[in-house]
Coordinates of C-alpha atoms in Angstrom, one line a residue:
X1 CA -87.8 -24.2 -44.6
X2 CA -84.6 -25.8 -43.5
X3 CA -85.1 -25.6 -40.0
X4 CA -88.8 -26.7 -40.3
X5 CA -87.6 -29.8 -41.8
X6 CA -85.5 -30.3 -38.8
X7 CA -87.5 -30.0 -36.4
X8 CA -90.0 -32.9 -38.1
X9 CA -87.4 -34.5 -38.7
X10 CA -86.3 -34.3 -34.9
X11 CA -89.9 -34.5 -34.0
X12 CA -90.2 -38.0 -36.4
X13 CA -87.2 -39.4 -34.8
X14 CA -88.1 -38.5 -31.5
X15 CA -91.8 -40.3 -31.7
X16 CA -89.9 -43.0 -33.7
X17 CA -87.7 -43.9 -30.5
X18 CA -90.6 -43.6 -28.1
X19 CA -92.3 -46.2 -29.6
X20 CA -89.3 -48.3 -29.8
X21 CA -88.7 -48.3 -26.2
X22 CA -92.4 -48.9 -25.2
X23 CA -92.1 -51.5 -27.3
X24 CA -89.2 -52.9 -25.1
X25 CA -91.5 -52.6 -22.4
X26 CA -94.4 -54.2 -24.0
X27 CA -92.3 -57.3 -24.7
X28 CA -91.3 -57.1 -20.6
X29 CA -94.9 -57.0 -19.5
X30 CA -96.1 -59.9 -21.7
X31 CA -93.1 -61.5 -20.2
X32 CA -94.3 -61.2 -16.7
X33 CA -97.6 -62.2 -17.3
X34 CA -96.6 -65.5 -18.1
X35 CA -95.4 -65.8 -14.7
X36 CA -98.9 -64.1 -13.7
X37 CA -100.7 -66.8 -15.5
X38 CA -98.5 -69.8 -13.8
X39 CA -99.1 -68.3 -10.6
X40 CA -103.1 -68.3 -10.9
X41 CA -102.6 -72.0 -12.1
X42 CA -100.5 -72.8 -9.5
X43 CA -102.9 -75.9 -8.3
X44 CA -103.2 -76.7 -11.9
X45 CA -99.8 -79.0 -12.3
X46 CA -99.7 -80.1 -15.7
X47 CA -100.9 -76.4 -16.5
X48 CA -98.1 -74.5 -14.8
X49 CA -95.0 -76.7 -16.2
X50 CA -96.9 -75.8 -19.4
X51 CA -96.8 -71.9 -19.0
X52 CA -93.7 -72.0 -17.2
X53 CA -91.9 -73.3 -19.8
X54 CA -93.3 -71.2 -22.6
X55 CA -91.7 -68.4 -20.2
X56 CA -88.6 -69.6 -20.2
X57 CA -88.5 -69.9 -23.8
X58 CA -89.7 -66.5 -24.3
X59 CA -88.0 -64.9 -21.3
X60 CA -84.4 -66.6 -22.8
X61 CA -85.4 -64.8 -26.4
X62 CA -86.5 -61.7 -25.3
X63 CA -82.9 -61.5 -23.4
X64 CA -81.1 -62.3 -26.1
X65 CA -83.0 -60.0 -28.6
X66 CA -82.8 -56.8 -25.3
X67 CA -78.8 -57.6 -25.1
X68 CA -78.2 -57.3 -28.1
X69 CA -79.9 -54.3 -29.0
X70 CA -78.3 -52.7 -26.0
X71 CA -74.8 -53.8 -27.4
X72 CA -76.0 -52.3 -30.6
X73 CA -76.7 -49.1 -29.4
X74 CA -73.1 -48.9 -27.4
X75 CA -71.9 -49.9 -30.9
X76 CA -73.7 -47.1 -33.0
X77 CA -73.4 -44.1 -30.1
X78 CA -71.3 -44.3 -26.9
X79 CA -70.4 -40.9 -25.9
X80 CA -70.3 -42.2 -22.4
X81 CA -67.8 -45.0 -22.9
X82 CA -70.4 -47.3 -21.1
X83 CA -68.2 -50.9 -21.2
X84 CA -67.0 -52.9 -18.5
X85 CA -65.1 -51.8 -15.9
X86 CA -63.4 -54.3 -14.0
X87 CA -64.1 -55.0 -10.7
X88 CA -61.4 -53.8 -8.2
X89 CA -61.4 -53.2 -4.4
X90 CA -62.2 -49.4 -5.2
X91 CA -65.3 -50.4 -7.2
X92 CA -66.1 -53.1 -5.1
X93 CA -66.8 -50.9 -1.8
X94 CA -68.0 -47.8 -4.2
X95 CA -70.8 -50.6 -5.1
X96 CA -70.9 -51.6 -1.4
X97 CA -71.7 -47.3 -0.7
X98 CA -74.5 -47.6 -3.1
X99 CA -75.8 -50.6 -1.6
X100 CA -76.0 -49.1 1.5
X101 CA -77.7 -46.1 0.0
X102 CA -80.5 -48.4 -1.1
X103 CA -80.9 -50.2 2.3
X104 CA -81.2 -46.5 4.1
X105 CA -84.3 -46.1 1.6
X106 CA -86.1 -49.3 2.0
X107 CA -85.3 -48.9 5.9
X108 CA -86.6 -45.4 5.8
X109 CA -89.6 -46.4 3.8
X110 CA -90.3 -49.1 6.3
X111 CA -90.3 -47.2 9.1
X112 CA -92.6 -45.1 7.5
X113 CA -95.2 -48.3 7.0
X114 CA -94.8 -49.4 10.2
X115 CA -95.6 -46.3 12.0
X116 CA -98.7 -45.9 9.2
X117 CA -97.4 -42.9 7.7
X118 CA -96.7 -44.3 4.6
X119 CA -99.5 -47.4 3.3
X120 CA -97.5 -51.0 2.6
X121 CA -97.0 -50.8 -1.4
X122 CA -99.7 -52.8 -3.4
X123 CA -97.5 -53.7 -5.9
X124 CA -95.1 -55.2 -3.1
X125 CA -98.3 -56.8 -1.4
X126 CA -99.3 -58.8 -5.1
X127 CA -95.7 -60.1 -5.3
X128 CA -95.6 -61.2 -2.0
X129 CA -99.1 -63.1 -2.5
X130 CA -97.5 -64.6 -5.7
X131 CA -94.9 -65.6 -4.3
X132 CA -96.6 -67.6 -1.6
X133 CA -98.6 -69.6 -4.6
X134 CA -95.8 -70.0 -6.7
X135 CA -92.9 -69.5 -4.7
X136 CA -89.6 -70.4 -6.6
X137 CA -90.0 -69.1 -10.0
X138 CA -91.6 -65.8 -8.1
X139 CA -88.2 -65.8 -6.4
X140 CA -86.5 -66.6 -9.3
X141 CA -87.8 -64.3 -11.9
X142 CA -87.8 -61.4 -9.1
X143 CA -84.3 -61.5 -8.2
X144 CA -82.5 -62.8 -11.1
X145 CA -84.3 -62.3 -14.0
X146 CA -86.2 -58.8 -13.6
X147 CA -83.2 -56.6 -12.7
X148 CA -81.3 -58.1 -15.8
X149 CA -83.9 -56.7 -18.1
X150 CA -84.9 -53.9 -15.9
X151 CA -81.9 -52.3 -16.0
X152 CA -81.3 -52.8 -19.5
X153 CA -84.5 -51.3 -20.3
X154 CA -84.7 -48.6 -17.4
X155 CA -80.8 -47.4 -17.7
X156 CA -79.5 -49.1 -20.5
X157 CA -81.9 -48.2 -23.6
X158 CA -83.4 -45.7 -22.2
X159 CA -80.6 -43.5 -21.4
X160 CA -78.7 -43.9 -25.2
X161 CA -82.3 -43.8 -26.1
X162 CA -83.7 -40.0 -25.0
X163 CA -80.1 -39.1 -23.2
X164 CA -77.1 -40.0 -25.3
X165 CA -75.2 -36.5 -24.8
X166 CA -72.7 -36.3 -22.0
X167 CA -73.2 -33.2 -20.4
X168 CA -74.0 -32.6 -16.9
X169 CA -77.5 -31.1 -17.8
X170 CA -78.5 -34.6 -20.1
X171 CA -77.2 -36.7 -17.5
X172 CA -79.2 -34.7 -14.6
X173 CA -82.0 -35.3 -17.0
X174 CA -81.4 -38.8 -17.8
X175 CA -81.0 -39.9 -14.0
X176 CA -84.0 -37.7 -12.9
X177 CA -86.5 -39.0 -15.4
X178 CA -85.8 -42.9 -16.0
X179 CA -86.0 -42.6 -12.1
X180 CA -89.9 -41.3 -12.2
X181 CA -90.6 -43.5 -14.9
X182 CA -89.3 -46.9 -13.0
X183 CA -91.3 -45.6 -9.7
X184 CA -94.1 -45.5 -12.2
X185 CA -93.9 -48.8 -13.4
X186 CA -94.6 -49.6 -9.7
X187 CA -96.5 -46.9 -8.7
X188 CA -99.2 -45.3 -11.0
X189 CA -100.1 -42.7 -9.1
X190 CA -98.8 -39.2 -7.5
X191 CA -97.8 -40.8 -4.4
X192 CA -94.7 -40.6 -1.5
X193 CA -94.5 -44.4 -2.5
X194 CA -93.9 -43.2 -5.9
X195 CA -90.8 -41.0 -4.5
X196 CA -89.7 -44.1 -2.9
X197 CA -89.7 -46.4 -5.6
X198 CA -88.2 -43.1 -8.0
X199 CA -85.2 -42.7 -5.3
X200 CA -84.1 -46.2 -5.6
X201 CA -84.4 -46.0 -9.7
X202 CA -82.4 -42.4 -9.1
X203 CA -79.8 -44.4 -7.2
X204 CA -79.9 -47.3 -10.0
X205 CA -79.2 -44.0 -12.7
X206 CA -76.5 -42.4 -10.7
X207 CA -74.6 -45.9 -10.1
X208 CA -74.7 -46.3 -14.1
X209 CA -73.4 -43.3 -15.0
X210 CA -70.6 -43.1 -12.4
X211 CA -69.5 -47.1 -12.9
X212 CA -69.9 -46.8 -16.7
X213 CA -71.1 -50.7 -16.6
X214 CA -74.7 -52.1 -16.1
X215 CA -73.2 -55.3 -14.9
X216 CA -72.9 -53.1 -11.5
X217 CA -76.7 -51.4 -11.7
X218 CA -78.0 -55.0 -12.0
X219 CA -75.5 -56.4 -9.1
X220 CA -77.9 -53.7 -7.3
X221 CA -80.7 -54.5 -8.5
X222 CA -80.2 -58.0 -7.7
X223 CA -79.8 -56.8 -3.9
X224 CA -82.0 -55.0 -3.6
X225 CA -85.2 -57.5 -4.7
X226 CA -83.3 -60.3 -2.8
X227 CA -83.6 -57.7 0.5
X228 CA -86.8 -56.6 -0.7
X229 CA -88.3 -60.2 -0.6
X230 CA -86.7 -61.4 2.2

């Protein structure tokens, strides 16, 4: 009886944190379609400033409200000593590696697209059609604003979320599947796009274990969508 009250118990807690986290990501959707919405009323003037700024409002909140349950989390469970780690010429030029790592995938991916191998990403396509009607807060939510809360959400939560023990097997895990799931966001499909998107969230996983500090995954992630755009 004891060990079928554990495992509901475990099986409770389990659901209970799933829908936590896709709650997380519900609040991140509703967040971009407020830019999806200023976009579409992008010859609407009045309109715009008026959606705009109700996403600024609710974009600075739902920061505040992701932070700090991030920092929460650290607080209740850190097995990983996840902090800040400062940043050094060793760390520096370890970020720089990773970096480059990413830019060998998006220029092998590419290639791939140019030489019709691969098809030019849809969800890449819609954000470059955005931000060609609304081009500065496209900019601006896609390379400042999205990896903040990506990463929080992606590595951050999810991780001390379904992954909190420190073993090599959890953290194999952890990497391997927040990966899929960020290619998915992107991709919805079985796909080599979906690979492509799920190598650069792998990269993303492995840079947040190894540097112990998500101001480095979103330094990346900030890169990345900046080369990504340009």
């Amino acid at each position: 009886m004891n060990s079928l009250n554990k495992a509901i118990n475990w099986l409770l807690d389990w659901v209970l944190r799933d829908l936590k986290w896709l709650g997380f990501l519900l609040l991140y959707l509703i967040d971009s379609l407020f830019l999806t919405l200023a976009t579409q009323q992008a010859s609407h003037g009045s309109a715009t400033n008026r959606t705009i700024g109700s996403m600024l409002i609710y974009s600075g909140l739902l920061l505040a409200f992701i932070t700090w349950r991030y920092q929460k989390q650290l607080q209740q469970n850190n097995p990983r000593l996840f902090g800040r780690t400062p940043f050094t010429g060793k760390t520096v030029s370890q970020l720089i590696g990773f970096f480059l790592l990413m830019l060998a995938i998006q220029y092998s991916w590419s290639i791939l697209i140019t030489t019709h191998i691969l098809p030019s990403p849809a969800n890449q396509t819609a954000i470059n059609q955005q931000v060609i009607q609304l081009p500065f807060w496209n900019l601006a939510y896609a390379v400042l604003l999205a990896p903040v809360i990506e990463e929080l959400i992606f590595r951050g939560i999810f991780l001390n979320y379904f992954f909190s023990k420190n073993t090599k097997l959890m953290n194999f895990l952890g990497i391997f599947v927040s990966g899929l799931i960020f290619g998915f966001m992107h991709v919805s499909s079985f796909t080599p796009t979906l690979i492509m998107y799920s190598a650069l969230g792998w990269v993303l996983g492995y840079s947040y274990l190894h540097f112990r500090d998500i101001r480095y995954d979103m330094t990346l992630h900030f890169l990345n969508n900046a080369l990504s755009l340009i």
